[in-house]
């Protein structure tokens, strides 16, 4: 498991815009990050948050499209906001595939429960 280093969340988001093919990613991430910041500010002010923002993201694209880099930037931002209570865990999709359907189910289940509070990044999930 890799620790998530502390970095400036605005720099993380805007830094993605400079990567080839990821120009729109910073714009797409800015809104949910702003919603999470507002939610956090409401809680700190003692205002009830009745419907918590969704924090799960799926990055799509082919190999070399920058999904991993974007996911790592989001992990750093989530950690800085206090939303990530564990580590960034990178696993290969092949690590979740067993020899039988039951074994695959058990591997996936165990991986998700073991990583409670972590940000799980599944490399090569596009192969699925």
mmCIF file of the C-alpha atoms, coordinates in Angstrom:
data_MODEL
# 
_entry.id   MODEL 
# 
loop_
_atom_site.group_PDB 
_atom_site.id 
_atom_site.type_symbol 
_atom_site.label_atom_id 
_atom_site.label_alt_id 
_atom_site.label_comp_id 
_atom_site.label_asym_id 
_atom_site.label_entity_id 
_atom_site.label_seq_id 
_atom_site.pdbx_PDB_ins_code 
_atom_site.Cartn_x 
_atom_site.Cartn_y 
_atom_site.Cartn_z 
_atom_site.occupancy 
_atom_site.B_iso_or_equiv 
_atom_site.pdbx_formal_charge 
_atom_site.auth_seq_id 
_atom_site.auth_comp_id 
_atom_site.auth_asym_id 
_atom_site.auth_atom_id 
_atom_site.pdbx_PDB_model_num 
ATOM 1   C CA . UNK A 1 1   ? 0.000   0.000   0.000   1.00 0.00 ? 1   UNK A CA 1 
ATOM 2   C CA . UNK A 1 2   ? 1.265   3.437   -0.889  1.00 0.00 ? 2   UNK A CA 1 
ATOM 3   C CA . UNK A 1 3   ? 0.733   6.436   1.354   1.00 0.00 ? 3   UNK A CA 1 
ATOM 4   C CA . UNK A 1 4   ? -0.874  9.481   -0.140  1.00 0.00 ? 4   UNK A CA 1 
ATOM 5   C CA . UNK A 1 5   ? 1.515   12.453  0.063   1.00 0.00 ? 5   UNK A CA 1 
ATOM 6   C CA . UNK A 1 6   ? 0.121   15.819  1.087   1.00 0.00 ? 6   UNK A CA 1 
ATOM 7   C CA . UNK A 1 7   ? -0.228  18.159  -1.848  1.00 0.00 ? 7   UNK A CA 1 
ATOM 8   C CA . UNK A 1 8   ? -2.193  21.288  -2.698  1.00 0.00 ? 8   UNK A CA 1 
ATOM 9   C CA . UNK A 1 9   ? -5.609  20.175  -3.969  1.00 0.00 ? 9   UNK A CA 1 
ATOM 10  C CA . UNK A 1 10  ? -5.999  23.109  -6.361  1.00 0.00 ? 10  UNK A CA 1 
ATOM 11  C CA . UNK A 1 11  ? -2.604  22.376  -7.887  1.00 0.00 ? 11  UNK A CA 1 
ATOM 12  C CA . UNK A 1 12  ? -3.523  18.695  -8.218  1.00 0.00 ? 12  UNK A CA 1 
ATOM 13  C CA . UNK A 1 13  ? -6.713  19.493  -10.109 1.00 0.00 ? 13  UNK A CA 1 
ATOM 14  C CA . UNK A 1 14  ? -5.247  22.190  -12.342 1.00 0.00 ? 14  UNK A CA 1 
ATOM 15  C CA . UNK A 1 15  ? -2.124  20.124  -12.973 1.00 0.00 ? 15  UNK A CA 1 
ATOM 16  C CA . UNK A 1 16  ? -4.230  17.509  -14.698 1.00 0.00 ? 16  UNK A CA 1 
ATOM 17  C CA . UNK A 1 17  ? -5.340  20.051  -17.302 1.00 0.00 ? 17  UNK A CA 1 
ATOM 18  C CA . UNK A 1 18  ? -1.780  20.247  -18.612 1.00 0.00 ? 18  UNK A CA 1 
ATOM 19  C CA . UNK A 1 19  ? -1.596  16.550  -19.437 1.00 0.00 ? 19  UNK A CA 1 
ATOM 20  C CA . UNK A 1 20  ? -2.296  15.525  -23.005 1.00 0.00 ? 20  UNK A CA 1 
ATOM 21  C CA . UNK A 1 21  ? -5.833  14.207  -23.298 1.00 0.00 ? 21  UNK A CA 1 
ATOM 22  C CA . UNK A 1 22  ? -6.806  15.291  -19.776 1.00 0.00 ? 22  UNK A CA 1 
ATOM 23  C CA . UNK A 1 23  ? -7.656  18.918  -20.424 1.00 0.00 ? 23  UNK A CA 1 
ATOM 24  C CA . UNK A 1 24  ? -11.282 18.465  -19.378 1.00 0.00 ? 24  UNK A CA 1 
ATOM 25  C CA . UNK A 1 25  ? -10.515 16.340  -16.311 1.00 0.00 ? 25  UNK A CA 1 
ATOM 26  C CA . UNK A 1 26  ? -9.753  19.312  -14.074 1.00 0.00 ? 26  UNK A CA 1 
ATOM 27  C CA . UNK A 1 27  ? -13.105 20.871  -14.995 1.00 0.00 ? 27  UNK A CA 1 
ATOM 28  C CA . UNK A 1 28  ? -14.935 17.611  -14.379 1.00 0.00 ? 28  UNK A CA 1 
ATOM 29  C CA . UNK A 1 29  ? -13.287 17.145  -10.975 1.00 0.00 ? 29  UNK A CA 1 
ATOM 30  C CA . UNK A 1 30  ? -13.670 20.745  -9.843  1.00 0.00 ? 30  UNK A CA 1 
ATOM 31  C CA . UNK A 1 31  ? -17.431 20.478  -9.286  1.00 0.00 ? 31  UNK A CA 1 
ATOM 32  C CA . UNK A 1 32  ? -17.514 17.321  -7.129  1.00 0.00 ? 32  UNK A CA 1 
ATOM 33  C CA . UNK A 1 33  ? -14.506 18.590  -5.145  1.00 0.00 ? 33  UNK A CA 1 
ATOM 34  C CA . UNK A 1 34  ? -16.314 21.905  -4.549  1.00 0.00 ? 34  UNK A CA 1 
ATOM 35  C CA . UNK A 1 35  ? -19.403 19.998  -3.378  1.00 0.00 ? 35  UNK A CA 1 
ATOM 36  C CA . UNK A 1 36  ? -17.292 17.937  -0.962  1.00 0.00 ? 36  UNK A CA 1 
ATOM 37  C CA . UNK A 1 37  ? -15.589 21.104  0.359   1.00 0.00 ? 37  UNK A CA 1 
ATOM 38  C CA . UNK A 1 38  ? -18.987 22.758  0.902   1.00 0.00 ? 38  UNK A CA 1 
ATOM 39  C CA . UNK A 1 39  ? -20.270 19.648  2.662   1.00 0.00 ? 39  UNK A CA 1 
ATOM 40  C CA . UNK A 1 40  ? -17.215 19.648  4.904   1.00 0.00 ? 40  UNK A CA 1 
ATOM 41  C CA . UNK A 1 41  ? -17.692 23.352  5.706   1.00 0.00 ? 41  UNK A CA 1 
ATOM 42  C CA . UNK A 1 42  ? -21.351 22.728  6.591   1.00 0.00 ? 42  UNK A CA 1 
ATOM 43  C CA . UNK A 1 43  ? -20.405 19.971  8.996   1.00 0.00 ? 43  UNK A CA 1 
ATOM 44  C CA . UNK A 1 44  ? -17.742 22.153  10.642  1.00 0.00 ? 44  UNK A CA 1 
ATOM 45  C CA . UNK A 1 45  ? -20.342 24.908  11.053  1.00 0.00 ? 45  UNK A CA 1 
ATOM 46  C CA . UNK A 1 46  ? -22.746 22.459  12.689  1.00 0.00 ? 46  UNK A CA 1 
ATOM 47  C CA . UNK A 1 47  ? -25.171 22.397  9.771   1.00 0.00 ? 47  UNK A CA 1 
ATOM 48  C CA . UNK A 1 48  ? -26.656 18.982  9.111   1.00 0.00 ? 48  UNK A CA 1 
ATOM 49  C CA . UNK A 1 49  ? -25.810 17.358  5.794   1.00 0.00 ? 49  UNK A CA 1 
ATOM 50  C CA . UNK A 1 50  ? -28.936 15.419  4.896   1.00 0.00 ? 50  UNK A CA 1 
ATOM 51  C CA . UNK A 1 51  ? -27.664 13.813  1.703   1.00 0.00 ? 51  UNK A CA 1 
ATOM 52  C CA . UNK A 1 52  ? -23.936 13.162  1.633   1.00 0.00 ? 52  UNK A CA 1 
ATOM 53  C CA . UNK A 1 53  ? -22.139 13.632  -1.673  1.00 0.00 ? 53  UNK A CA 1 
ATOM 54  C CA . UNK A 1 54  ? -21.103 10.537  -3.591  1.00 0.00 ? 54  UNK A CA 1 
ATOM 55  C CA . UNK A 1 55  ? -17.336 10.049  -3.329  1.00 0.00 ? 55  UNK A CA 1 
ATOM 56  C CA . UNK A 1 56  ? -16.873 7.086   -5.663  1.00 0.00 ? 56  UNK A CA 1 
ATOM 57  C CA . UNK A 1 57  ? -15.448 7.783   -9.089  1.00 0.00 ? 57  UNK A CA 1 
ATOM 58  C CA . UNK A 1 58  ? -14.779 5.653   -12.131 1.00 0.00 ? 58  UNK A CA 1 
ATOM 59  C CA . UNK A 1 59  ? -12.075 6.749   -14.561 1.00 0.00 ? 59  UNK A CA 1 
ATOM 60  C CA . UNK A 1 60  ? -12.507 5.379   -18.055 1.00 0.00 ? 60  UNK A CA 1 
ATOM 61  C CA . UNK A 1 61  ? -10.234 5.380   -21.066 1.00 0.00 ? 61  UNK A CA 1 
ATOM 62  C CA . UNK A 1 62  ? -7.700  3.235   -22.765 1.00 0.00 ? 62  UNK A CA 1 
ATOM 63  C CA . UNK A 1 63  ? -4.216  2.358   -21.565 1.00 0.00 ? 63  UNK A CA 1 
ATOM 64  C CA . UNK A 1 64  ? -2.035  5.434   -21.196 1.00 0.00 ? 64  UNK A CA 1 
ATOM 65  C CA . UNK A 1 65  ? -4.991  7.816   -20.962 1.00 0.00 ? 65  UNK A CA 1 
ATOM 66  C CA . UNK A 1 66  ? -4.017  9.191   -17.541 1.00 0.00 ? 66  UNK A CA 1 
ATOM 67  C CA . UNK A 1 67  ? -6.597  7.401   -15.409 1.00 0.00 ? 67  UNK A CA 1 
ATOM 68  C CA . UNK A 1 68  ? -4.055  6.367   -12.791 1.00 0.00 ? 68  UNK A CA 1 
ATOM 69  C CA . UNK A 1 69  ? -2.579  9.845   -12.523 1.00 0.00 ? 69  UNK A CA 1 
ATOM 70  C CA . UNK A 1 70  ? -6.047  11.370  -12.148 1.00 0.00 ? 70  UNK A CA 1 
ATOM 71  C CA . UNK A 1 71  ? -6.989  8.794   -9.499  1.00 0.00 ? 71  UNK A CA 1 
ATOM 72  C CA . UNK A 1 72  ? -3.823  9.532   -7.532  1.00 0.00 ? 72  UNK A CA 1 
ATOM 73  C CA . UNK A 1 73  ? -4.552  13.271  -7.652  1.00 0.00 ? 73  UNK A CA 1 
ATOM 74  C CA . UNK A 1 74  ? -8.067  12.625  -6.347  1.00 0.00 ? 74  UNK A CA 1 
ATOM 75  C CA . UNK A 1 75  ? -6.624  10.434  -3.582  1.00 0.00 ? 75  UNK A CA 1 
ATOM 76  C CA . UNK A 1 76  ? -4.365  13.281  -2.463  1.00 0.00 ? 76  UNK A CA 1 
ATOM 77  C CA . UNK A 1 77  ? -7.288  15.719  -2.531  1.00 0.00 ? 77  UNK A CA 1 
ATOM 78  C CA . UNK A 1 78  ? -9.553  13.344  -0.599  1.00 0.00 ? 78  UNK A CA 1 
ATOM 79  C CA . UNK A 1 79  ? -6.801  12.797  1.977   1.00 0.00 ? 79  UNK A CA 1 
ATOM 80  C CA . UNK A 1 80  ? -6.300  16.544  2.361   1.00 0.00 ? 80  UNK A CA 1 
ATOM 81  C CA . UNK A 1 81  ? -10.035 17.034  2.846   1.00 0.00 ? 81  UNK A CA 1 
ATOM 82  C CA . UNK A 1 82  ? -10.036 14.287  5.474   1.00 0.00 ? 82  UNK A CA 1 
ATOM 83  C CA . UNK A 1 83  ? -12.284 12.038  3.386   1.00 0.00 ? 83  UNK A CA 1 
ATOM 84  C CA . UNK A 1 84  ? -9.736  9.273   2.947   1.00 0.00 ? 84  UNK A CA 1 
ATOM 85  C CA . UNK A 1 85  ? -9.050  7.518   6.205   1.00 0.00 ? 85  UNK A CA 1 
ATOM 86  C CA . UNK A 1 86  ? -6.615  4.984   4.850   1.00 0.00 ? 86  UNK A CA 1 
ATOM 87  C CA . UNK A 1 87  ? -4.180  4.644   2.011   1.00 0.00 ? 87  UNK A CA 1 
ATOM 88  C CA . UNK A 1 88  ? -4.238  4.559   -1.745  1.00 0.00 ? 88  UNK A CA 1 
ATOM 89  C CA . UNK A 1 89  ? -4.240  0.855   -2.557  1.00 0.00 ? 89  UNK A CA 1 
ATOM 90  C CA . UNK A 1 90  ? -3.291  -0.178  -6.065  1.00 0.00 ? 90  UNK A CA 1 
ATOM 91  C CA . UNK A 1 91  ? -4.099  -3.676  -7.200  1.00 0.00 ? 91  UNK A CA 1 
ATOM 92  C CA . UNK A 1 92  ? -4.155  -5.376  -10.573 1.00 0.00 ? 92  UNK A CA 1 
ATOM 93  C CA . UNK A 1 93  ? -7.444  -6.573  -11.996 1.00 0.00 ? 93  UNK A CA 1 
ATOM 94  C CA . UNK A 1 94  ? -5.870  -10.009 -12.276 1.00 0.00 ? 94  UNK A CA 1 
ATOM 95  C CA . UNK A 1 95  ? -5.593  -10.087 -8.464  1.00 0.00 ? 95  UNK A CA 1 
ATOM 96  C CA . UNK A 1 96  ? -9.393  -10.164 -8.302  1.00 0.00 ? 96  UNK A CA 1 
ATOM 97  C CA . UNK A 1 97  ? -9.903  -13.077 -10.664 1.00 0.00 ? 97  UNK A CA 1 
ATOM 98  C CA . UNK A 1 98  ? -10.051 -16.607 -9.305  1.00 0.00 ? 98  UNK A CA 1 
ATOM 99  C CA . UNK A 1 99  ? -10.255 -19.944 -11.036 1.00 0.00 ? 99  UNK A CA 1 
ATOM 100 C CA . UNK A 1 100 ? -13.986 -20.210 -10.302 1.00 0.00 ? 100 UNK A CA 1 
ATOM 101 C CA . UNK A 1 101 ? -16.810 -17.707 -10.057 1.00 0.00 ? 101 UNK A CA 1 
ATOM 102 C CA . UNK A 1 102 ? -17.075 -18.357 -6.324  1.00 0.00 ? 102 UNK A CA 1 
ATOM 103 C CA . UNK A 1 103 ? -13.343 -17.761 -5.828  1.00 0.00 ? 103 UNK A CA 1 
ATOM 104 C CA . UNK A 1 104 ? -13.540 -14.518 -7.815  1.00 0.00 ? 104 UNK A CA 1 
ATOM 105 C CA . UNK A 1 105 ? -16.455 -13.369 -5.673  1.00 0.00 ? 105 UNK A CA 1 
ATOM 106 C CA . UNK A 1 106 ? -14.547 -14.168 -2.495  1.00 0.00 ? 106 UNK A CA 1 
ATOM 107 C CA . UNK A 1 107 ? -11.438 -12.304 -3.717  1.00 0.00 ? 107 UNK A CA 1 
ATOM 108 C CA . UNK A 1 108 ? -13.435 -9.208  -4.656  1.00 0.00 ? 108 UNK A CA 1 
ATOM 109 C CA . UNK A 1 109 ? -15.379 -9.281  -1.393  1.00 0.00 ? 109 UNK A CA 1 
ATOM 110 C CA . UNK A 1 110 ? -12.251 -9.682  0.729   1.00 0.00 ? 110 UNK A CA 1 
ATOM 111 C CA . UNK A 1 111 ? -10.419 -6.928  -1.166  1.00 0.00 ? 111 UNK A CA 1 
ATOM 112 C CA . UNK A 1 112 ? -13.217 -4.416  -0.699  1.00 0.00 ? 112 UNK A CA 1 
ATOM 113 C CA . UNK A 1 113 ? -13.771 -5.192  2.982   1.00 0.00 ? 113 UNK A CA 1 
ATOM 114 C CA . UNK A 1 114 ? -10.042 -5.207  3.748   1.00 0.00 ? 114 UNK A CA 1 
ATOM 115 C CA . UNK A 1 115 ? -9.738  -1.763  2.168   1.00 0.00 ? 115 UNK A CA 1 
ATOM 116 C CA . UNK A 1 116 ? -12.488 -0.100  4.184   1.00 0.00 ? 116 UNK A CA 1 
ATOM 117 C CA . UNK A 1 117 ? -11.491 3.574   4.349   1.00 0.00 ? 117 UNK A CA 1 
ATOM 118 C CA . UNK A 1 118 ? -8.859  3.196   1.645   1.00 0.00 ? 118 UNK A CA 1 
ATOM 119 C CA . UNK A 1 119 ? -9.023  4.435   -1.902  1.00 0.00 ? 119 UNK A CA 1 
ATOM 120 C CA . UNK A 1 120 ? -8.881  1.379   -4.128  1.00 0.00 ? 120 UNK A CA 1 
ATOM 121 C CA . UNK A 1 121 ? -7.363  1.741   -7.572  1.00 0.00 ? 121 UNK A CA 1 
ATOM 122 C CA . UNK A 1 122 ? -7.753  -1.295  -9.829  1.00 0.00 ? 122 UNK A CA 1 
ATOM 123 C CA . UNK A 1 123 ? -5.144  -1.223  -12.576 1.00 0.00 ? 123 UNK A CA 1 
ATOM 124 C CA . UNK A 1 124 ? -6.020  -2.796  -15.903 1.00 0.00 ? 124 UNK A CA 1 
ATOM 125 C CA . UNK A 1 125 ? -9.714  -2.996  -15.002 1.00 0.00 ? 125 UNK A CA 1 
ATOM 126 C CA . UNK A 1 126 ? -10.454 -2.091  -18.622 1.00 0.00 ? 126 UNK A CA 1 
ATOM 127 C CA . UNK A 1 127 ? -9.498  -5.686  -19.455 1.00 0.00 ? 127 UNK A CA 1 
ATOM 128 C CA . UNK A 1 128 ? -12.670 -6.830  -17.708 1.00 0.00 ? 128 UNK A CA 1 
# 
